[in-house]
PDB file of C-alpha atoms in Angstrom:
ATOM      1  CA  MET A   1      50.199  54.996 149.914  1.00  0.00           C
ATOM      2  CA  ASN A   2      49.275  58.497 151.989  1.00  0.00           C
ATOM      3  CA  ASP A   3      51.613  61.477 152.368  1.00  0.00           C
ATOM      4  CA  SER A   4      52.838  60.508 155.271  1.00  0.00           C
ATOM      5  CA  LYS A   5      54.048  56.884 154.660  1.00  0.00           C
ATOM      6  CA  HIS A   6      55.413  58.026 151.261  1.00  0.00           C
ATOM      7  CA  LYS A   7      57.762  60.897 153.558  1.00  0.00           C
ATOM      8  CA  LEU A   8      58.891  58.627 156.165  1.00  0.00           C
ATOM      9  CA  LYS A   9      59.771  55.916 153.077  1.00  0.00           C
ATOM     10  CA  SER A  10      61.884  58.847 151.413  1.00  0.00           C
ATOM     11  CA  LEU A  11      63.436  59.894 154.699  1.00  0.00           C
ATOM     12  CA  ARG A  12      67.362  60.464 154.749  1.00  0.00           C
ATOM     13  CA  THR A  13      68.307  59.382 157.847  1.00  0.00           C
ATOM     14  CA  LYS A  14      72.230  59.259 159.910  1.00  0.00           C
ATOM     15  CA  ILE A  15      74.130  57.256 162.123  1.00  0.00           C
ATOM     16  CA  ILE A  16      77.601  57.474 163.398  1.00  0.00           C
ATOM     17  CA  SER A  17      80.040  55.029 165.175  1.00  0.00           C
ATOM     18  CA  MET A  18      82.392  56.330 167.615  1.00  0.00           C
ATOM     19  CA  GLY A  19      85.120  55.213 170.193  1.00  0.00           C
ATOM     20  CA  ASN A  20      88.667  54.289 169.921  1.00  0.00           C
ATOM     21  CA  ALA A  21      91.227  52.993 167.319  1.00  0.00           C
ATOM     22  CA  GLU A  22      90.747  49.311 166.984  1.00  0.00           C
ATOM     23  CA  SER A  23      87.689  49.116 169.170  1.00  0.00           C
ATOM     24  CA  GLY A  24      85.725  47.288 166.621  1.00  0.00           C
ATOM     25  CA  LYS A  25      83.780  50.038 164.861  1.00  0.00           C
ATOM     26  CA  SER A  26      83.715  48.915 161.896  1.00  0.00           C
ATOM     27  CA  CYS A  27      84.001  45.338 162.054  1.00  0.00           C
ATOM     28  CA  ILE A  28      80.748  46.132 163.362  1.00  0.00           C
ATOM     29  CA  ILE A  29      79.056  47.384 160.523  1.00  0.00           C
ATOM     30  CA  LYS A  30      80.849  45.492 158.058  1.00  0.00           C
ATOM     31  CA  ARG A  31      79.032  42.078 160.384  1.00  0.00           C
ATOM     32  CA  PHE A  32      75.390  43.304 160.257  1.00  0.00           C
ATOM     33  CA  CYS A  33      75.825  44.454 156.767  1.00  0.00           C
ATOM     34  CA  GLU A  34      77.871  42.023 154.988  1.00  0.00           C
ATOM     35  CA  LYS A  35      76.939  39.597 157.253  1.00  0.00           C
ATOM     36  CA  ARG A  36      80.597  38.742 157.562  1.00  0.00           C
ATOM     37  CA  PHE A  37      83.677  39.304 159.375  1.00  0.00           C
ATOM     38  CA  VAL A  38      86.668  39.994 158.492  1.00  0.00           C
ATOM     39  CA  SER A  39      89.459  39.557 160.621  1.00  0.00           C
ATOM     40  CA  LYS A  40      92.684  41.407 159.637  1.00  0.00           C
ATOM     41  CA  TYR A  41      90.664  44.676 158.799  1.00  0.00           C
ATOM     42  CA  LEU A  42      92.123  48.191 157.927  1.00  0.00           C
ATOM     43  CA  PRO A  43      91.927  50.725 160.258  1.00  0.00           C
ATOM     44  CA  THR A  44      89.225  53.288 158.902  1.00  0.00           C
ATOM     45  CA  VAL A  45      91.091  55.944 157.361  1.00  0.00           C
ATOM     46  CA  GLY A  46      89.562  59.195 157.746  1.00  0.00           C
ATOM     47  CA  ILE A  47      85.667  58.032 157.699  1.00  0.00           C
ATOM     48  CA  ASP A  48      84.034  55.449 156.267  1.00  0.00           C
ATOM     49  CA  TYR A  49      80.449  55.263 154.576  1.00  0.00           C
ATOM     50  CA  GLY A  50      77.921  53.417 153.795  1.00  0.00           C
ATOM     51  CA  VAL A  51      73.836  53.392 152.820  1.00  0.00           C
ATOM     52  CA  THR A  52      72.160  50.327 153.686  1.00  0.00           C
ATOM     53  CA  LYS A  53      67.769  50.424 153.589  1.00  0.00           C
ATOM     54  CA  ALA A  54      65.393  49.308 156.433  1.00  0.00           C
ATOM     55  CA  ASP A  55      62.107  47.464 157.096  1.00  0.00           C
ATOM     56  CA  VAL A  56      61.265  49.152 160.398  1.00  0.00           C
ATOM     57  CA  LYS A  57      57.237  48.621 161.857  1.00  0.00           C
ATOM     58  CA  GLY A  58      56.263  48.448 157.824  1.00  0.00           C
ATOM     59  CA  LYS A  59      58.275  51.256 156.235  1.00  0.00           C
ATOM     60  CA  THR A  60      61.268  51.219 154.809  1.00  0.00           C
ATOM     61  CA  LEU A  61      64.400  53.470 156.046  1.00  0.00           C
ATOM     62  CA  LYS A  62      67.273  55.013 153.944  1.00  0.00           C
ATOM     63  CA  VAL A  63      70.191  55.110 156.144  1.00  0.00           C
ATOM     64  CA  ASN A  64      72.828  56.378 155.828  1.00  0.00           C
ATOM     65  CA  ILE A  65      76.465  55.146 158.048  1.00  0.00           C
ATOM     66  CA  PHE A  66      79.222  57.021 158.480  1.00  0.00           C
ATOM     67  CA  ASP A  67      81.968  55.192 160.532  1.00  0.00           C
ATOM     68  CA  MET A  68      84.409  57.441 162.034  1.00  0.00           C
ATOM     69  CA  SER A  69      88.309  56.960 162.296  1.00  0.00           C
ATOM     70  CA  GLY A  70      89.414  56.149 166.443  1.00  0.00           C
ATOM     71  CA  ASN A  71      92.522  57.786 165.804  1.00  0.00           C
ATOM     72  CA  PRO A  72      93.149  60.937 166.949  1.00  0.00           C
ATOM     73  CA  PHE A  73      95.045  62.114 164.192  1.00  0.00           C
ATOM     74  CA  PHE A  74      92.524  62.395 161.907  1.00  0.00           C
ATOM     75  CA  TYR A  75      89.513  64.788 164.676  1.00  0.00           C
ATOM     76  CA  GLU A  76      89.409  67.921 161.737  1.00  0.00           C
ATOM     77  CA  VAL A  77      88.186  64.922 159.350  1.00  0.00           C
ATOM     78  CA  ARG A  78      85.868  63.665 161.799  1.00  0.00           C
ATOM     79  CA  ASN A  79      84.669  66.792 163.365  1.00  0.00           C
ATOM     80  CA  GLU A  80      82.905  67.562 159.915  1.00  0.00           C
ATOM     81  CA  PHE A  81      80.581  64.845 160.223  1.00  0.00           C
ATOM     82  CA  TYR A  82      79.096  65.267 164.230  1.00  0.00           C
ATOM     83  CA  ARG A  83      76.348  67.630 162.120  1.00  0.00           C
ATOM     84  CA  ASP A  84      73.051  66.185 161.669  1.00  0.00           C
ATOM     85  CA  THR A  85      73.152  62.928 163.505  1.00  0.00           C
ATOM     86  CA  GLN A  86      69.878  61.262 164.909  1.00  0.00           C
ATOM     87  CA  ALA A  87      71.798  58.287 166.359  1.00  0.00           C
ATOM     88  CA  ALA A  88      75.407  57.181 167.535  1.00  0.00           C
ATOM     89  CA  ILE A  89      76.963  54.047 168.076  1.00  0.00           C
ATOM     90  CA  LEU A  90      79.592  54.489 170.874  1.00  0.00           C
ATOM     91  CA  VAL A  91      82.004  51.541 171.119  1.00  0.00           C
ATOM     92  CA  TYR A  92      84.448  50.069 173.068  1.00  0.00           C
ATOM     93  CA  ASP A  93      86.442  46.933 173.667  1.00  0.00           C
ATOM     94  CA  VAL A  94      85.849  45.071 177.101  1.00  0.00           C
ATOM     95  CA  THR A  95      89.544  43.894 176.275  1.00  0.00           C
ATOM     96  CA  ASN A  96      90.574  47.172 176.495  1.00  0.00           C
ATOM     97  CA  ARG A  97      89.731  49.460 179.633  1.00  0.00           C
ATOM     98  CA  THR A  98      91.581  52.505 177.734  1.00  0.00           C
ATOM     99  CA  SER A  99      88.443  52.824 175.237  1.00  0.00           C
ATOM    100  CA  PHE A 100      85.967  52.647 178.306  1.00  0.00           C
ATOM    101  CA  ASP A 101      87.570  54.891 179.654  1.00  0.00           C
ATOM    102  CA  SER A 102      87.826  57.482 176.909  1.00  0.00           C
ATOM    103  CA  LEU A 103      83.725  57.453 176.257  1.00  0.00           C
ATOM    104  CA  ASP A 104      82.922  60.774 178.178  1.00  0.00           C
ATOM    105  CA  SER A 105      86.075  62.292 175.510  1.00  0.00           C
ATOM    106  CA  TRP A 106      84.055  61.318 172.694  1.00  0.00           C
ATOM    107  CA  LEU A 107      80.746  62.987 173.617  1.00  0.00           C
ATOM    108  CA  SER A 108      82.371  66.453 174.353  1.00  0.00           C
ATOM    109  CA  GLU A 109      83.996  65.911 170.873  1.00  0.00           C
ATOM    110  CA  MET A 110      80.511  65.378 169.583  1.00  0.00           C
ATOM    111  CA  ALA A 111      78.525  67.335 172.018  1.00  0.00           C
ATOM    112  CA  GLN A 112      81.341  70.806 171.354  1.00  0.00           C
ATOM    113  CA  GLU A 113      80.955  70.063 167.388  1.00  0.00           C
ATOM    114  CA  MET A 114      76.895  69.564 167.041  1.00  0.00           C
ATOM    115  CA  GLY A 115      76.683  72.249 169.950  1.00  0.00           C
ATOM    116  CA  ARG A 116      76.994  75.287 167.455  1.00  0.00           C
ATOM    117  CA  ASN A 117      73.869  73.903 165.249  1.00  0.00           C
ATOM    118  CA  GLN A 118      71.691  71.086 166.886  1.00  0.00           C
ATOM    119  CA  ASN A 119      71.457  69.713 170.503  1.00  0.00           C
ATOM    120  CA  ILE A 120      73.276  66.393 171.277  1.00  0.00           C
ATOM    121  CA  SER A 121      70.328  66.009 173.912  1.00  0.00           C
ATOM    122  CA  ASN A 122      67.639  65.241 170.766  1.00  0.00           C
ATOM    123  CA  THR A 123      70.446  61.871 169.226  1.00  0.00           C
ATOM    124  CA  SER A 124      69.750  58.756 170.461  1.00  0.00           C
ATOM    125  CA  PHE A 125      73.083  57.038 171.811  1.00  0.00           C
ATOM    126  CA  PHE A 126      73.743  53.293 172.046  1.00  0.00           C
ATOM    127  CA  LEU A 127      76.761  51.412 174.152  1.00  0.00           C
ATOM    128  CA  CYS A 128      78.827  49.370 172.275  1.00  0.00           C
ATOM    129  CA  ALA A 129      80.701  46.511 174.731  1.00  0.00           C
ATOM    130  CA  ASN A 130      82.129  44.722 171.967  1.00  0.00           C
ATOM    131  CA  LYS A 131      84.333  41.558 171.698  1.00  0.00           C
ATOM    132  CA  VAL A 132      82.473  39.621 173.961  1.00  0.00           C
ATOM    133  CA  ASP A 133      83.687  36.136 172.696  1.00  0.00           C
ATOM    134  CA  LEU A 134      86.954  37.341 174.138  1.00  0.00           C
ATOM    135  CA  ASP A 135      86.114  37.140 177.829  1.00  0.00           C
ATOM    136  CA  LYS A 136      89.222  35.242 179.258  1.00  0.00           C
ATOM    137  CA  LEU A 137      91.001  38.899 178.486  1.00  0.00           C
ATOM    138  CA  ARG A 138      87.979  41.129 179.430  1.00  0.00           C
ATOM    139  CA  VAL A 139      89.238  43.638 181.902  1.00  0.00           C
ATOM    140  CA  VAL A 140      85.244  45.522 181.771  1.00  0.00           C
ATOM    141  CA  ASP A 141      82.628  43.730 183.475  1.00  0.00           C
ATOM    142  CA  SER A 142      79.608  44.220 182.133  1.00  0.00           C
ATOM    143  CA  LEU A 143      78.209  45.540 185.103  1.00  0.00           C
ATOM    144  CA  GLU A 144      80.671  48.656 184.617  1.00  0.00           C
ATOM    145  CA  GLY A 145      78.727  49.210 180.983  1.00  0.00           C
ATOM    146  CA  GLN A 146      75.526  48.752 182.144  1.00  0.00           C
ATOM    147  CA  MET A 147      75.891  51.471 185.085  1.00  0.00           C
ATOM    148  CA  TRP A 148      77.372  54.100 182.562  1.00  0.00           C
ATOM    149  CA  ALA A 149      74.833  53.758 179.554  1.00  0.00           C
ATOM    150  CA  GLU A 150      71.989  53.580 182.615  1.00  0.00           C
ATOM    151  CA  GLU A 151      73.992  56.965 183.927  1.00  0.00           C
ATOM    152  CA  LYS A 152      73.544  58.790 180.102  1.00  0.00           C
ATOM    153  CA  GLY A 153      70.490  57.113 179.315  1.00  0.00           C
ATOM    154  CA  PHE A 154      71.668  55.467 176.647  1.00  0.00           C
ATOM    155  CA  GLN A 155      70.852  52.382 175.199  1.00  0.00           C
ATOM    156  CA  TYR A 156      73.752  48.932 176.104  1.00  0.00           C
ATOM    157  CA  PHE A 157      74.169  46.104 174.514  1.00  0.00           C
ATOM    158  CA  GLU A 158      76.836  43.482 174.322  1.00  0.00           C
ATOM    159  CA  MET A 159      78.167  42.172 171.332  1.00  0.00           C
ATOM    160  CA  SER A 160      80.655  40.653 169.391  1.00  0.00           C
ATOM    161  CA  ALA A 161      81.447  41.579 165.965  1.00  0.00           C
ATOM    162  CA  ALA A 162      83.119  38.071 165.492  1.00  0.00           C
ATOM    163  CA  SER A 163      80.846  36.255 166.334  1.00  0.00           C
ATOM    164  CA  GLY A 164      77.453  38.384 165.313  1.00  0.00           C
ATOM    165  CA  GLN A 165      76.158  38.357 168.844  1.00  0.00           C
ATOM    166  CA  GLY A 166      74.183  41.383 169.899  1.00  0.00           C
ATOM    167  CA  ILE A 167      74.286  42.523 166.251  1.00  0.00           C
ATOM    168  CA  LYS A 168      71.055  42.106 165.184  1.00  0.00           C
ATOM    169  CA  GLU A 169      69.706  43.181 168.319  1.00  0.00           C
ATOM    170  CA  LEU A 170      71.594  46.823 168.128  1.00  0.00           C
ATOM    171  CA  PHE A 171      70.899  47.688 164.663  1.00  0.00           C
ATOM    172  CA  ASP A 172      66.767  46.516 165.224  1.00  0.00           C
ATOM    173  CA  SER A 173      66.819  49.051 168.105  1.00  0.00           C
ATOM    174  CA  ILE A 174      68.247  51.716 166.353  1.00  0.00           C
ATOM    175  CA  PHE A 175      66.112  51.043 163.761  1.00  0.00           C
ATOM    176  CA  SER A 176      63.057  51.607 165.304  1.00  0.00           C
ATOM    177  CA  SER A 177      64.006  54.499 167.652  1.00  0.00           C
ATOM    178  CA  LEU A 178      64.606  56.203 164.396  1.00  0.00           C
ATOM    179  CA  VAL A 179      61.226  55.393 163.216  1.00  0.00           C
ATOM    180  CA  ASP A 180      59.722  56.853 166.492  1.00  0.00           C
ATOM    181  CA  MET A 181      61.540  59.616 166.392  1.00  0.00           C
ATOM    182  CA  HIS A 182      60.248  60.705 162.954  1.00  0.00           C
ATOM    183  CA  GLU A 183      56.600  59.694 163.849  1.00  0.00           C
ATOM    184  CA  ASN A 184      57.135  62.312 166.685  1.00  0.00           C
ATOM    185  CA  GLY A 185      58.045  65.402 164.988  1.00  0.00           C
ATOM    186  CA  GLY A 186      61.445  64.119 164.870  1.00  0.00           C
ATOM    187  CA  THR A 187      62.218  64.884 168.660  1.00  0.00           C
ATOM    188  CA  LYS A 188      63.864  61.804 170.176  1.00  0.00           C
ATOM    189  CA  VAL A 189      60.999  59.156 172.220  1.00  0.00           C
ATOM    190  CA  VAL A 190      62.972  59.248 175.431  1.00  0.00           C
ATOM    191  CA  THR A 191      62.157  54.728 176.303  1.00  0.00           C
ATOM    192  CA  SER A 192      63.268  53.630 180.226  1.00  0.00           C
ATOM    193  CA  THR A 193      67.102  52.302 180.106  1.00  0.00           C
ATOM    194  CA  ASN A 194      66.755  51.317 184.042  1.00  0.00           C
ATOM    195  CA  VAL A 195      68.413  48.377 184.451  1.00  0.00           C
ATOM    196  CA  GLY A 196      67.009  46.959 187.706  1.00  0.00           C
ATOM    197  CA  PHE A 197      69.912  47.639 190.214  1.00  0.00           C
ATOM    198  CA  THR A 198      71.978  50.174 191.870  1.00  0.00           C
ATOM    199  CA  LYS A 199      75.313  51.405 191.023  1.00  0.00           C
ATOM    200  CA  GLU A 200      76.344  51.032 194.743  1.00  0.00           C
ATOM    201  CA  GLN A 201      75.294  46.882 194.113  1.00  0.00           C
ATOM    202  CA  ALA A 202      76.764  47.187 190.799  1.00  0.00           C
ATOM    203  CA  ASP A 203      80.378  48.366 192.591  1.00  0.00           C
ATOM    204  CA  ALA A 204      79.881  45.387 195.419  1.00  0.00           C
ATOM    205  CA  ILE A 205      79.609  42.993 192.953  1.00  0.00           C
ATOM    206  CA  ILE A 206      82.973  44.334 190.586  1.00  0.00           C
ATOM    207  CA  ARG A 207      85.074  44.422 194.005  1.00  0.00           C
ATOM    208  CA  ILE A 208      84.251  41.039 194.844  1.00  0.00           C
ATOM    209  CA  LYS A 209      85.139  39.936 192.115  1.00  0.00           C
ATOM    210  CA  ASN A 210      88.232  41.195 191.497  1.00  0.00           C
ATOM    211  CA  GLY A 211      89.434  41.242 195.428  1.00  0.00           C
ATOM    212  CA  ARG A 212      92.964  40.360 195.394  1.00  0.00           C
ATOM    213  CA  ASP A 213      92.334  38.351 198.892  1.00  0.00           C
ATOM    214  CA  ASN A 214      89.300  37.558 201.533  1.00  0.00           C
ATOM    215  CA  TYR A 215      89.808  41.264 203.247  1.00  0.00           C
ATOM    216  CA  GLU A 216      89.611  42.967 199.602  1.00  0.00           C
ATOM    217  CA  LYS A 217      86.775  40.958 198.747  1.00  0.00           C
ATOM    218  CA  LEU A 218      85.069  42.317 201.985  1.00  0.00           C
ATOM    219  CA  GLY A 219      86.642  45.926 201.776  1.00  0.00           C
ATOM    220  CA  ILE A 220      88.071  45.640 205.414  1.00  0.00           C
ATOM    221  CA  HIS A 221      91.517  46.093 206.378  1.00  0.00           C
ATOM    222  CA  TYR A 222      93.795  43.137 206.880  1.00  0.00           C
ATOM    223  CA  THR A 223      94.017  43.682 211.029  1.00  0.00           C
ATOM    224  CA  ALA A 224      90.076  43.299 211.417  1.00  0.00           C
ATOM    225  CA  THR A 225      88.398  41.683 213.816  1.00  0.00           C
ATOM    226  CA  LYS A 226      85.787  39.234 213.932  1.00  0.00           C
ATOM    227  CA  GLU A 227      82.805  41.901 215.082  1.00  0.00           C
ATOM    228  CA  ASP A 228      84.578  44.154 211.876  1.00  0.00           C
ATOM    229  CA  ILE A 229      84.830  41.515 209.303  1.00  0.00           C
ATOM    230  CA  ASN A 230      80.725  40.332 210.530  1.00  0.00           C
ATOM    231  CA  ARG A 231      79.673  44.236 210.390  1.00  0.00           C
ATOM    232  CA  ALA A 232      80.905  44.223 206.555  1.00  0.00           C
ATOM    233  CA  TYR A 233      80.073  40.969 205.508  1.00  0.00           C
ATOM    234  CA  ARG A 234      76.044  42.549 206.976  1.00  0.00           C
ATOM    235  CA  LYS A 235      76.312  45.410 204.691  1.00  0.00           C
ATOM    236  CA  LEU A 236      76.957  43.747 201.850  1.00  0.00           C
ATOM    237  CA  ALA A 237      75.254  40.645 201.979  1.00  0.00           C
ATOM    238  CA  VAL A 238      72.112  43.277 201.924  1.00  0.00           C
ATOM    239  CA  LEU A 239      73.145  44.549 198.543  1.00  0.00           C
ATOM    240  CA  LEU A 240      73.764  40.797 196.973  1.00  0.00           C
ATOM    241  CA  HIS A 241      71.525  38.646 198.434  1.00  0.00           C
ATOM    242  CA  PRO A 242      69.987  37.156 194.915  1.00  0.00           C
ATOM    243  CA  ASP A 243      66.542  37.555 196.056  1.00  0.00           C
ATOM    244  CA  LYS A 244      67.166  41.081 195.783  1.00  0.00           C
ATOM    245  CA  ASN A 245      69.212  42.116 193.125  1.00  0.00           C
ATOM    246  CA  VAL A 246      68.996  41.463 189.748  1.00  0.00           C
ATOM    247  CA  ALA A 247      72.446  42.457 188.819  1.00  0.00           C
ATOM    248  CA  PRO A 248      74.897  40.233 187.073  1.00  0.00           C
ATOM    249  CA  GLY A 249      77.088  38.284 188.826  1.00  0.00           C
ATOM    250  CA  SER A 250      75.231  39.450 192.112  1.00  0.00           C
ATOM    251  CA  GLU A 251      74.835  35.362 192.931  1.00  0.00           C
ATOM    252  CA  ASP A 252      78.162  34.394 192.243  1.00  0.00           C
ATOM    253  CA  ALA A 253      79.417  37.195 194.195  1.00  0.00           C
ATOM    254  CA  PHE A 254      76.826  36.157 197.125  1.00  0.00           C
ATOM    255  CA  LYS A 255      79.207  33.117 197.147  1.00  0.00           C
ATOM    256  CA  LEU A 256      82.744  34.641 197.484  1.00  0.00           C
ATOM    257  CA  LEU A 257      80.896  36.862 199.852  1.00  0.00           C
ATOM    258  CA  VAL A 258      80.190  33.926 202.271  1.00  0.00           C
ATOM    259  CA  GLY A 259      83.471  32.127 201.111  1.00  0.00           C
ATOM    260  CA  ALA A 260      85.636  34.835 202.170  1.00  0.00           C
ATOM    261  CA  ARG A 261      83.757  35.665 206.027  1.00  0.00           C
ATOM    262  CA  THR A 262      83.877  32.077 207.131  1.00  0.00           C
ATOM    263  CA  ALA A 263      87.531  31.711 205.632  1.00  0.00           C
ATOM    264  CA  LEU A 264      88.760  34.961 207.867  1.00  0.00           C
ATOM    265  CA  LEU A 265      86.892  33.931 210.119  1.00  0.00           C
ATOM    266  CA  LYS A 266      88.561  30.995 211.064  1.00  0.00           C
ATOM    267  CA  ASN A 267      91.334  32.901 211.256  1.00  0.00           C
ATOM    268  CA  LYS A 268      89.817  34.687 214.293  1.00  0.00           C
TER     269      LYS A 268
END
């Protein structure tokens, strides 16, 4: 065994999970480590800690996972555990918009605590949109999550601790990034997170999907003329045409757009 391989095999790595209470952080970790889902999992009190091993690229990592409570009451406890973090799992519940809207505050908290000893930019982040099995209750569109992750340079995963969807892919990516980091002298290796579509395209799809009526879908006032309708349609058609837009849901949004325009023109 050569020295570099021995050094890596004995290396301890640190992962933390963070996000609002009940977003499913503990269930994601338990699903990976124990291959099971606990539907009535008790909220984490302060910090939960676990150790696992991972064989990646012919090497073995000893991984320390710190599962931090999302309850504000435990801030003074968890703020001691941000230091020396190499990878962070940032979790939100797709059926709870508040958990998504709170992501920035979690990053701010971590940056504040790590800033005293470590640069947060050298931590690899993985954004997890959890509970996607509850599709009928979903209030945060996948495009919103992907665009938020894209803007931050984070990797994005759709997952369900209940079904196991996305769990393996998440941890495979985390462990691979840890190996790459240590082979790069402890510096994070930046990977491309380009989702292949723009925020303008994503916003248009979300608005059309969630529009309460055809006017709202096209983004026009109910007093709009035929010219206004056609102008709005042409602008959105350029953004949404399936031949030019690879964003998830673009084809369905384009069909809704065509239907909205047709319906409005019939009444003019």
